[in-house]
XYZ file of N, CA and C in Angstrom:
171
model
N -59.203 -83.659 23.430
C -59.552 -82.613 24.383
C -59.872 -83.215 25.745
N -60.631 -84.357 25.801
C -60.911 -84.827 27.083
C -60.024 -86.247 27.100
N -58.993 -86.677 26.829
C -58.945 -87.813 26.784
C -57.820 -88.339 28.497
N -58.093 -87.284 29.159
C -57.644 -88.122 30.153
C -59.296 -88.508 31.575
N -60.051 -88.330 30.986
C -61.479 -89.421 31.489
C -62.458 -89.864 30.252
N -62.152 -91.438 30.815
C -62.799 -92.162 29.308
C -64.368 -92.247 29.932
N -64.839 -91.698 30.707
C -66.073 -92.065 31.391
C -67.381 -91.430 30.729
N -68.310 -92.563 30.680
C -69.054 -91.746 29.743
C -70.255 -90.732 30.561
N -70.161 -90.992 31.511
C -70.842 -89.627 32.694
C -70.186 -88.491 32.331
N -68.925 -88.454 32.582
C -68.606 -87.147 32.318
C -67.944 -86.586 31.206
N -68.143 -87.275 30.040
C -68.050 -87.235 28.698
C -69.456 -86.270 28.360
N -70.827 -86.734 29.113
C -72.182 -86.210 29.101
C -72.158 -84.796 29.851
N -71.567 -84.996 30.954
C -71.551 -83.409 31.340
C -70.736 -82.815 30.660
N -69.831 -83.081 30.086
C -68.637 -81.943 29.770
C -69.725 -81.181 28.533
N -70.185 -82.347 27.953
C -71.312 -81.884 26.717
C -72.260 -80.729 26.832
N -72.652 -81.114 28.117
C -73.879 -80.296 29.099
C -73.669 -78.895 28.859
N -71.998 -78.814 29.627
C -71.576 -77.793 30.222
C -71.452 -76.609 28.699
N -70.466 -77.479 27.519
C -70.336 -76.945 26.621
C -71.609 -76.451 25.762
N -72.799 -77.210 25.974
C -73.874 -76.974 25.933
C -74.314 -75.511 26.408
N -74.729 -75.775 27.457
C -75.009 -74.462 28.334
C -74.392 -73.135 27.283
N -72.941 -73.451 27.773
C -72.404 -72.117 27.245
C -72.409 -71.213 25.967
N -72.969 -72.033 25.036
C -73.013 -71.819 23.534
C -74.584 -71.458 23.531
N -75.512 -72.023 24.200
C -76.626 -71.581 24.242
C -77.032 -69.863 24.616
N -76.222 -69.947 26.093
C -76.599 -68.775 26.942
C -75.559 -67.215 25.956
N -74.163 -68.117 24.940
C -73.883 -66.658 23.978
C -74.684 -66.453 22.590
N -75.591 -67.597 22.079
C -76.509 -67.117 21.217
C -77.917 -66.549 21.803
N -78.112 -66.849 22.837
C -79.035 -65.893 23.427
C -79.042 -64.399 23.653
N -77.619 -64.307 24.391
C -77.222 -62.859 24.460
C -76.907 -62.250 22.619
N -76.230 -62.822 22.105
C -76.322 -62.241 20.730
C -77.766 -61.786 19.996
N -78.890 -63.133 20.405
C -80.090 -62.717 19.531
C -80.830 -61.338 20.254
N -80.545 -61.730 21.692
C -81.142 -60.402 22.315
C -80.359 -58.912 21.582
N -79.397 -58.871 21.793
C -78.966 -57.600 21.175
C -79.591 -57.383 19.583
N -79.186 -58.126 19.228
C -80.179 -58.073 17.605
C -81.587 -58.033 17.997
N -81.987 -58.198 18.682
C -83.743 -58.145 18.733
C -84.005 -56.650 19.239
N -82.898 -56.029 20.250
C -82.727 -54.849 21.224
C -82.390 -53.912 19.701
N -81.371 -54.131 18.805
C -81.142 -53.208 18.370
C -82.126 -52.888 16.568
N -82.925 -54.241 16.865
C -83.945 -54.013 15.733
C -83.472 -54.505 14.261
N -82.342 -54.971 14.407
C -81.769 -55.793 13.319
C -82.460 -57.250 12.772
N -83.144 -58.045 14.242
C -83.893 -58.958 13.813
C -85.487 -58.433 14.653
N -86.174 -59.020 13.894
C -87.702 -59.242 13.885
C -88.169 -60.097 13.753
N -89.775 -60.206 13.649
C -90.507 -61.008 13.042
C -90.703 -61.272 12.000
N -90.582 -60.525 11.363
C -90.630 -60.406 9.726
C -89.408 -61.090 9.270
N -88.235 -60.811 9.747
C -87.219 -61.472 9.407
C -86.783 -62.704 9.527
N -87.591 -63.155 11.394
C -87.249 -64.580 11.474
C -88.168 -65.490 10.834
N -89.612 -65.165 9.952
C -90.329 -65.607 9.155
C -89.794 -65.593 7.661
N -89.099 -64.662 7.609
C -88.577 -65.270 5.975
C -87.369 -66.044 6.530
N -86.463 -66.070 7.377
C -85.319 -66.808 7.560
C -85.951 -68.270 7.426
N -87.429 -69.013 8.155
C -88.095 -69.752 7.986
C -88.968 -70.482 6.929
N -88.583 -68.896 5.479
C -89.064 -69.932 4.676
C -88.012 -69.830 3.295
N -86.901 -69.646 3.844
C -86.084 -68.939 2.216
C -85.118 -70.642 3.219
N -84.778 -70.888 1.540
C -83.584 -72.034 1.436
C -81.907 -71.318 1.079
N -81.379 -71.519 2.092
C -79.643 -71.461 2.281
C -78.957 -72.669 2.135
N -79.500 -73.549 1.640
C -78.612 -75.100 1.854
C -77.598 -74.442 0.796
N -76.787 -74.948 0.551
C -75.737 -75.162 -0.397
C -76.133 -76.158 -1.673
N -76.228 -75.746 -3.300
C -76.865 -77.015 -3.677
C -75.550 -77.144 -4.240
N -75.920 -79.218 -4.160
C -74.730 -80.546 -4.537
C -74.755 -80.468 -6.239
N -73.695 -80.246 -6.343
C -73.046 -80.676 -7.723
C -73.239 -82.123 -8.196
């Protein structure tokens, strides 16, 4: 994807940037879920204590 700058500056921003952007659409997603009452407190407290790992065979 980036391989025409081997630089590791902007190997770090590109990160940044891709950063940013993934942040600022789970934000807007949690807001709507928080707006439309789908998530809570109650919910993000059991999400905090219930286990989803996948268990290893």
């Amino acid at each position: 994807m980036f391989s025409f700058s081997k630089q590791e500056k902007d190997l770090k921003e590109l990160k940044s940037v891709l950063l940013e952007f993934y942040r600022a659409k789970v934000d807007k997603e949690v807001a709507e879920l928080w707006e439309s009452k789908e998530l809570n407190d109650e919910k993000i407290e059991e999400m905090l204590h219930s286990n989803k790992r996948t268990p290893y065979k």
